[in-house]
Every structure is written in structure tokens, then in C-alpha cells.
């Protein structure tokens, strides 16, 4: 059967798939909000995926808001507190967060973030990756602020605000105009914020740096997978995720998502070479990715990475809550399952070469340590 490349396939394969860093969307003395735009990374729009990063300096507060998209949040750096009001809940949950924490944020949740550290401690940096298929802008989050100069209150007339909250019109006008900041503000020194409660973390947060490893290859790499088992809200978000760390000069086996999912990858730290092969055996991406960059692997396309001497760490979301991957090398390679006669004919090679090919990587999983 001959594969015919469609116009849509050609369009996608001609897109710039190279890793990109985000643009600063807004900033204040409390921090900054960065996002990746479909204008710079067109695959975001094609895949209907949003990506953004929140950076809060000491005392910074991301004002209460909700989004038009379900998301996975991952704490890249620092410590702080996070407030969330789940749909139909009557009380917020206040959670202490730190580097490595992953949180699933379904539709309709109202959240706020605060860096409660002193100036000597690093910024609180949080990555957001999510599904924008039902959002206002494919490939970009739209956040709705509840307060501040761009908050929902500012759009209603004083009469409506006063009527809804049983205030005088003077009090309503005063309430709406007292917060001149937008999105991110800095909490005044000495102002007491709510305290985190340990019980509120239950079922809402998974620390990927402390969780049991799903894959652990000596001198190769380690993986923690977020799924409906260890973070139940993943099911509501409709996304899976994983944190992968590979050692210096190690390789991640060529593999692909076999359930029609896109893979969106953020390089947390380190660097390495990336190759992606798509339709008709075309190499659609060959690049070096480094910390702070984001790139997307298309559905069914095969990706492989080799770390530099610093090693490489990345956090990915996959557009299904329980993703399934197939690998083309290693002990679990699909080639190992295909009969020798078919393999020999497929490569048009000798029985000796087929045996040599099949005899390799019998003990290696998905990560290959460098040869000595």
C-alpha cells in the first residue's frame, strides 16, 4: 500500500517545529507571566495546546483567576503557597508547593499563587501546559481575573456590583477601584496570608522528584508518569504527563505515541540533541534543545533525544490521561516482537544481519547509557 502525503500533512511538516522560549506577556514588581504564542510556535494552534510560565518574586501574588482551559501545573523552581477553589466547593484548599510538584487543574477551578519566601530565596516559577480545544484562542490560554484593574468586577456597573453583593453604590465603587494592579501584585510587608494545610495536598499534588520511579535505568535515566492512578484529577483534565531525567550522554530510545496523542515537551534543565522523524521517513526536526525551551512532537511521529554532558531533564504532557508509547529500540522494541523472516525481508538483508540486529539491546529498556 502506497502512502500518499496529504496537503495537510505537507503543511504541518513545513511548519517551524524547532524549540522556542516564551515571550513576556505581563509583568509587575511581584513577578511576570510568560507564554508561548501560536505565532511563534504554530504547532500550539494545530494541537490546541497552551503553554505558559508564571514567575513570582518574593512577596508576589498571582491574583485569583480561572482559565478557559484545563491544565497541568508543574513547579519548576522555588517554594510558595497555592490556593484553589474546586467547582461546587464552599471552601478553598491552601497548599504548600515546592519544586517538583505537579497539579492537575480541571475546568472551572479558581486559583491563586503566592511566593511567601523572603528575598534571599529563589523565585517561585510554575509551568502550565494544557488543552485549549474549548478555549477562546486555539493554542493560547485566556485567564479571567476576578480582581484587579482587569478583573471581572471592573466590567460590571456599580449598580450591578452593589446589588449582587448587597453594598451601597459608594462601597461598591470603592471596593472595585482599590486594587490598581493587574494579574500579579506584591503583597504588602507584614500582611498575613493564609497558612497551608497538609491535608489539602491529598489527591491534588504529586511531587515528581519524590514519587516512586516508573523507570530507573542505571547511568541511563529515570521516569515518573502522572496518570489517573497517582493523581486522580488527571482524568478530569484529560492529559497525561511525565518527568524524564537522563544522564550525561545517555539516549532516549526512538519512540512514538500510538494513541493519536501530541507530546508537548518543556526542557527543565540541561541540554541535548533532538531528532524527530515523520511521514515518508522525513526528518522534520534536528536541533539542540536547552533549558527553558518548548517543542511539540506530532501524533505518531518518532522522537529520540541524546543528552549533552550536563544530562537533560524535561517535563511533558501528552494529550490523553493514560498515554501509550511504542519504542523502536531496546528490550521492549516492537522489532523484537516481529518474526525473523518478516524482519529479514523488510530490511532485505541476510539472516546473519537480522540475527545481529535482533541480538542487540536485549537488556536495555527505553534509555541507553553511553558505551564505555
Coordinates of C-alpha atoms in Angstrom, one line a residue:
X1 CA 0.0 0.0 0.0
X2 CA 1.4 3.3 -1.0
X3 CA 1.2 6.2 1.5
X4 CA 0.1 9.5 -0.1
X5 CA 1.0 12.6 1.8
X6 CA -2.0 15.0 2.1
X7 CA -1.9 18.7 1.7
X8 CA -2.5 19.0 5.5
X9 CA 0.5 16.7 6.1
X10 CA 2.7 18.8 4.0
X11 CA 1.5 22.0 5.7
X12 CA 2.3 20.6 9.1
X13 CA 5.7 19.2 8.1
X14 CA 6.7 22.6 6.6
X15 CA 6.0 24.3 9.9
X16 CA 8.8 25.5 12.1
X17 CA 9.0 22.8 14.8
X18 CA 12.1 24.0 16.5
X19 CA 12.1 24.6 20.3
X20 CA 11.1 28.1 21.4
X21 CA 11.4 30.1 24.5
X22 CA 8.4 32.1 25.8
X23 CA 7.6 35.8 25.5
X24 CA 6.9 38.1 28.5
X25 CA 3.1 38.8 28.4
X26 CA 2.9 40.9 31.5
X27 CA 5.0 42.0 34.5
X28 CA 4.9 43.9 37.8
X29 CA 7.0 44.3 40.9
X30 CA 5.5 41.0 42.1
X31 CA 6.7 39.0 39.1
X32 CA 5.9 38.2 35.5
X33 CA 3.8 36.0 33.3
X34 CA 5.2 34.4 30.1
X35 CA 3.5 32.5 27.4
X36 CA 4.3 30.7 24.1
X37 CA 2.3 32.1 21.2
X38 CA 1.0 30.1 18.2
X39 CA 2.5 32.9 16.1
X40 CA 6.0 31.8 17.2
X41 CA 5.2 28.1 17.6
X42 CA 2.4 27.3 15.1
X43 CA 2.0 23.7 16.3
X44 CA 0.4 25.0 19.5
X45 CA -2.6 26.1 17.4
X46 CA -2.6 22.8 15.4
X47 CA -2.6 20.7 18.5
X48 CA -4.8 23.1 20.5
X49 CA -2.3 23.2 23.3
X50 CA -1.5 26.2 25.6
X51 CA 1.8 26.8 27.4
X52 CA 2.7 29.5 29.9
X53 CA 5.1 30.2 32.8
X54 CA 4.4 32.2 36.0
X55 CA 7.4 33.7 37.8
X56 CA 6.7 35.3 41.2
X57 CA 9.4 37.2 43.1
X58 CA 9.4 37.3 47.0
X59 CA 6.0 38.5 48.1
X60 CA 4.5 38.1 44.6
X61 CA 0.8 37.1 44.4
X62 CA -0.9 35.9 41.2
X63 CA -4.4 37.2 41.8
X64 CA -7.4 34.8 41.9
X65 CA -8.4 33.8 38.4
X66 CA -9.8 31.0 36.3
X67 CA -9.0 29.8 32.8
X68 CA -10.8 28.7 29.7
X69 CA -8.5 25.6 29.6
X70 CA -7.8 22.5 31.7
X71 CA -4.1 22.4 32.7
X72 CA -1.3 20.6 34.3
X73 CA 0.9 22.8 36.5
X74 CA 4.5 21.9 37.4
X75 CA 6.6 23.8 39.9
X76 CA 10.0 24.3 38.2
X77 CA 11.7 26.3 41.0
X78 CA 11.2 27.7 44.5
X79 CA 8.5 27.3 47.1
X80 CA 5.3 29.0 47.9
X81 CA 1.6 28.5 48.6
X82 CA -1.2 27.8 46.2
X83 CA -4.9 28.4 46.7
X84 CA -7.7 26.6 44.8
X85 CA -11.4 26.5 44.9
X86 CA -12.8 23.5 43.1
X87 CA -16.2 23.7 41.3
X88 CA -19.1 23.5 43.8
X89 CA -16.7 23.7 46.8
X90 CA -17.5 26.0 49.6
X91 CA -14.0 26.4 51.0
X92 CA -10.7 26.9 49.3
X93 CA -7.8 24.5 49.7
X94 CA -4.4 26.1 50.6
X95 CA -1.4 24.0 49.7
X96 CA 2.3 24.4 50.2
X97 CA 4.1 23.8 46.9
X98 CA 7.7 23.3 46.1
X99 CA 10.0 22.3 43.2
X100 CA 8.8 19.1 41.5
X101 CA 5.2 19.4 42.5
X102 CA 2.6 18.6 39.7
X103 CA -1.0 19.6 40.0
X104 CA -4.0 18.9 37.7
X105 CA -6.3 21.9 37.3
X106 CA -9.7 21.0 35.7
X107 CA -12.0 23.5 34.1
X108 CA -13.7 25.9 36.4
X109 CA -11.1 26.0 39.2
X110 CA -10.3 29.3 40.7
X111 CA -6.6 29.6 41.8
X112 CA -4.1 32.0 43.2
X113 CA -0.3 31.6 43.8
X114 CA 1.9 33.3 46.3
X115 CA 5.7 33.4 46.8
X116 CA 5.8 33.6 50.6
X117 CA 9.6 33.4 50.8
X118 CA 12.0 36.2 51.8
X119 CA 14.1 37.9 49.2
X120 CA 17.1 35.6 49.8
X121 CA 15.1 32.6 48.4
X122 CA 14.7 32.0 44.7
X123 CA 11.7 33.0 42.7
X124 CA 8.6 30.7 42.5
X125 CA 8.4 29.5 38.9
X126 CA 5.4 27.4 37.7
X127 CA 4.9 25.9 34.2
X128 CA 1.4 25.5 32.8
X129 CA 0.6 23.1 29.9
X130 CA -3.0 22.4 28.9
X131 CA -5.7 21.8 26.4
X132 CA -7.2 24.8 24.6
X133 CA -9.5 23.0 22.3
X134 CA -12.5 24.6 24.0
X135 CA -10.8 27.8 24.7
X136 CA -11.2 31.2 23.1
X137 CA -7.9 31.1 21.3
X138 CA -6.6 27.8 20.0
X139 CA -3.0 27.4 21.3
X140 CA -3.2 30.0 24.0
X141 CA -4.7 30.3 27.5
X142 CA -7.2 33.0 28.3
X143 CA -7.2 33.8 32.0
X144 CA -10.1 35.6 33.7
X145 CA -9.1 37.7 36.7
X146 CA -11.6 38.0 39.5
X147 CA -10.0 41.1 40.9
X148 CA -7.5 43.9 39.9
X149 CA -7.7 46.5 37.2
X150 CA -8.7 43.9 34.6
X151 CA -10.9 41.9 37.0
X152 CA -14.4 40.8 36.3
X153 CA -15.8 43.3 38.8
X154 CA -14.5 46.2 36.7
X155 CA -16.7 45.2 33.8
X156 CA -20.0 45.5 35.7
X157 CA -21.6 48.8 36.6
X158 CA -21.5 50.0 40.2
X159 CA -25.2 49.3 40.3
X160 CA -24.8 45.6 39.5
X161 CA -21.9 45.1 41.9
X162 CA -23.8 46.9 44.7
X163 CA -26.9 44.8 44.0
X164 CA -25.1 41.5 43.8
X165 CA -23.1 41.9 47.0
X166 CA -25.6 44.0 48.9
X167 CA -23.4 47.0 49.2
X168 CA -24.1 50.7 48.8
X169 CA -23.0 52.1 45.5
X170 CA -20.2 54.1 47.2
X171 CA -18.9 51.0 48.9
X172 CA -19.1 49.1 45.6
X173 CA -17.2 51.7 43.7
X174 CA -14.5 51.8 46.5
X175 CA -14.1 48.0 46.5
X176 CA -13.7 47.7 42.8
X177 CA -11.2 50.6 42.5
X178 CA -8.9 49.8 45.4
X179 CA -6.7 47.2 43.6
X180 CA -4.8 49.0 40.7
X181 CA -2.6 46.0 39.9
X182 CA -3.4 43.5 37.2
X183 CA -2.7 39.8 37.3
X184 CA 0.3 39.9 39.6
X185 CA 0.8 42.2 42.6
X186 CA 3.2 42.3 45.5
X187 CA 1.7 41.6 49.0
X188 CA 2.4 44.4 51.4
X189 CA 5.1 43.7 54.0
X190 CA 3.6 42.3 57.2
X191 CA 0.4 41.3 55.6
X192 CA -0.6 37.8 56.9
X193 CA -1.6 35.3 54.2
X194 CA -3.4 32.0 54.8
X195 CA -1.5 29.1 56.1
X196 CA -1.1 25.9 54.1
X197 CA -2.8 22.7 55.4
X198 CA -1.1 19.3 54.9
X199 CA -4.4 17.5 54.4
X200 CA -5.2 19.7 51.4
X201 CA -2.4 18.2 49.3
X202 CA -4.1 14.8 49.3
X203 CA -5.1 13.8 45.8
X204 CA -4.3 17.2 44.4
X205 CA -0.5 17.2 44.2
X206 CA 2.2 14.7 43.2
X207 CA 5.9 15.6 43.7
X208 CA 7.7 14.1 40.7
X209 CA 11.1 14.3 42.4
X210 CA 9.9 12.2 45.4
X211 CA 7.4 9.8 43.8
X212 CA 8.3 6.2 43.0
X213 CA 10.1 5.8 39.7
X214 CA 8.2 4.1 36.9
X215 CA 11.5 3.6 35.0
X216 CA 15.0 3.6 36.6
X217 CA 18.0 2.7 34.4
X218 CA 21.4 2.9 35.9
X219 CA 23.5 5.6 34.2
X220 CA 20.6 5.9 31.7
X221 CA 17.6 7.7 33.0
X222 CA 14.5 7.9 35.2
X223 CA 10.8 8.5 34.6
X224 CA 7.9 9.4 36.8
X225 CA 4.5 9.2 35.0
X226 CA 1.4 11.2 36.1
X227 CA -1.8 9.3 35.4
X228 CA -5.2 8.6 36.9
X229 CA -3.7 6.3 39.5
X230 CA -1.3 8.6 41.3
X231 CA -3.1 11.9 40.5
X232 CA -6.8 11.2 40.1
X233 CA -7.7 14.7 38.8
X234 CA -5.7 13.9 35.7
X235 CA -8.8 12.1 34.4
X236 CA -10.8 15.4 34.6
X237 CA -8.1 17.3 32.9
X238 CA -7.8 14.8 30.1
X239 CA -4.0 15.0 30.0
X240 CA -1.2 12.7 31.0
X241 CA 2.3 13.9 32.0
X242 CA 5.8 12.7 32.9
X243 CA 9.1 13.9 34.2
X244 CA 12.1 12.4 32.5
X245 CA 15.7 12.8 33.6
X246 CA 18.5 11.2 31.5
X247 CA 22.2 11.2 32.5
X248 CA 25.1 12.6 30.6
X249 CA 25.4 11.4 27.0
X250 CA 22.5 8.9 27.5
X251 CA 19.9 8.3 24.8
X252 CA 16.2 8.1 24.9
X253 CA 15.0 5.3 22.6
X254 CA 13.2 6.4 19.4
X255 CA 9.5 6.1 20.2
X256 CA 6.1 7.3 19.3
X257 CA 2.6 7.8 20.9
X258 CA 0.5 5.0 19.5
X259 CA -2.9 6.5 20.7
X260 CA -3.0 9.6 18.5
X261 CA -1.7 11.9 21.2
X262 CA 0.5 15.0 20.8
X263 CA 3.5 15.3 23.1
X264 CA 4.5 18.8 24.4
X265 CA 7.9 18.9 26.0
X266 CA 9.5 21.6 28.2
X267 CA 13.2 21.3 28.8
X268 CA 13.6 21.9 32.6
X269 CA 17.4 21.9 32.6
X270 CA 20.4 20.6 30.8
X271 CA 20.6 20.2 27.0
X272 CA 20.8 17.7 24.2
X273 CA 20.2 16.8 20.6
X274 CA 16.7 16.0 19.4
X275 CA 15.6 14.3 16.2
X276 CA 12.0 13.8 15.0
X277 CA 11.0 11.7 12.0
X278 CA 7.6 12.0 10.4
X279 CA 5.7 10.9 7.3
X280 CA 7.6 9.2 4.5
X281 CA 10.7 8.9 6.6
X282 CA 11.3 12.6 6.6
X283 CA 13.4 14.0 9.4
X284 CA 11.2 17.0 10.4
X285 CA 13.4 18.2 13.3
X286 CA 17.1 18.1 14.1
X287 CA 18.2 20.5 16.7
X288 CA 19.8 21.1 20.1
X289 CA 17.3 21.8 22.9
X290 CA 18.2 23.5 26.1
X291 CA 16.6 24.5 29.4
X292 CA 13.6 26.9 29.0
X293 CA 12.6 25.7 25.6
X294 CA 9.4 24.1 24.5
X295 CA 8.6 21.9 21.5
X296 CA 5.9 19.6 20.2
X297 CA 6.0 16.2 18.7
X298 CA 3.2 15.5 16.3
X299 CA 0.9 12.5 16.5
X300 CA 2.6 9.2 15.6
X301 CA 5.9 11.0 14.8
X302 CA 9.0 9.3 16.2
X303 CA 11.3 11.2 18.6
X304 CA 14.6 10.5 20.1
X305 CA 17.0 12.5 22.3
X306 CA 20.7 12.3 23.3
X307 CA 21.8 14.3 26.3
X308 CA 24.9 16.5 26.4
X309 CA 27.5 16.2 29.2
X310 CA 25.1 18.1 31.6
X311 CA 22.4 15.5 31.2
X312 CA 18.9 16.5 30.3
X313 CA 15.6 16.9 32.2
X314 CA 12.2 17.5 30.7
X315 CA 8.5 17.7 31.7
X316 CA 5.9 16.6 29.1
X317 CA 2.2 16.5 28.7
X318 CA 0.5 14.0 26.4
X319 CA -3.0 14.7 25.2
X320 CA -4.6 11.7 26.8
X321 CA -4.8 10.8 30.5
X322 CA -3.2 7.4 30.2
X323 CA -0.8 7.6 27.3
X324 CA 0.6 4.5 25.5
X325 CA 4.0 4.6 23.8
X326 CA 5.8 2.2 21.4
X327 CA 9.6 2.1 21.3
X328 CA 11.6 1.1 18.3
X329 CA 14.8 0.1 20.2
X330 CA 15.5 -1.6 23.4
X331 CA 14.2 -4.8 25.1
X332 CA 10.6 -3.8 24.5
X333 CA 11.1 -2.7 20.9
X334 CA 8.3 -3.6 18.5
X335 CA 11.1 -5.1 16.3
X336 CA 11.7 -7.8 18.9
X337 CA 8.1 -9.0 18.5
X338 CA 8.2 -9.3 14.7
X339 CA 9.1 -12.6 13.3
X340 CA 12.7 -13.0 11.9
X341 CA 11.5 -13.9 8.4
X342 CA 9.5 -10.7 8.1
X343 CA 12.3 -8.6 9.6
X344 CA 14.8 -10.1 7.1
X345 CA 12.5 -9.4 4.2
X346 CA 11.6 -6.0 5.4
X347 CA 15.2 -4.9 5.5
X348 CA 16.2 -7.0 2.5
X349 CA 19.1 -8.3 4.5
X350 CA 20.9 -11.5 5.3
X351 CA 19.9 -13.9 8.1
X352 CA 23.2 -13.1 9.8
X353 CA 22.5 -9.4 9.8
X354 CA 18.9 -10.0 11.1
X355 CA 20.3 -12.0 14.0
X356 CA 22.9 -9.3 14.7
X357 CA 20.2 -6.7 14.7
X358 CA 17.8 -8.7 17.0
X359 CA 20.6 -9.6 19.4
X360 CA 21.3 -6.0 20.4
X361 CA 19.7 -4.2 23.4
X362 CA 18.3 -7.3 25.0
X363 CA 18.6 -5.9 28.5
X364 CA 18.2 -2.2 27.9
X365 CA 14.8 -0.5 28.4
X366 CA 14.0 2.9 27.0
X367 CA 17.2 4.6 28.0
X368 CA 20.7 3.7 26.7
X369 CA 23.7 4.7 28.8
X370 CA 26.8 5.7 26.9
X371 CA 29.2 3.0 26.0
X372 CA 32.5 3.0 27.9

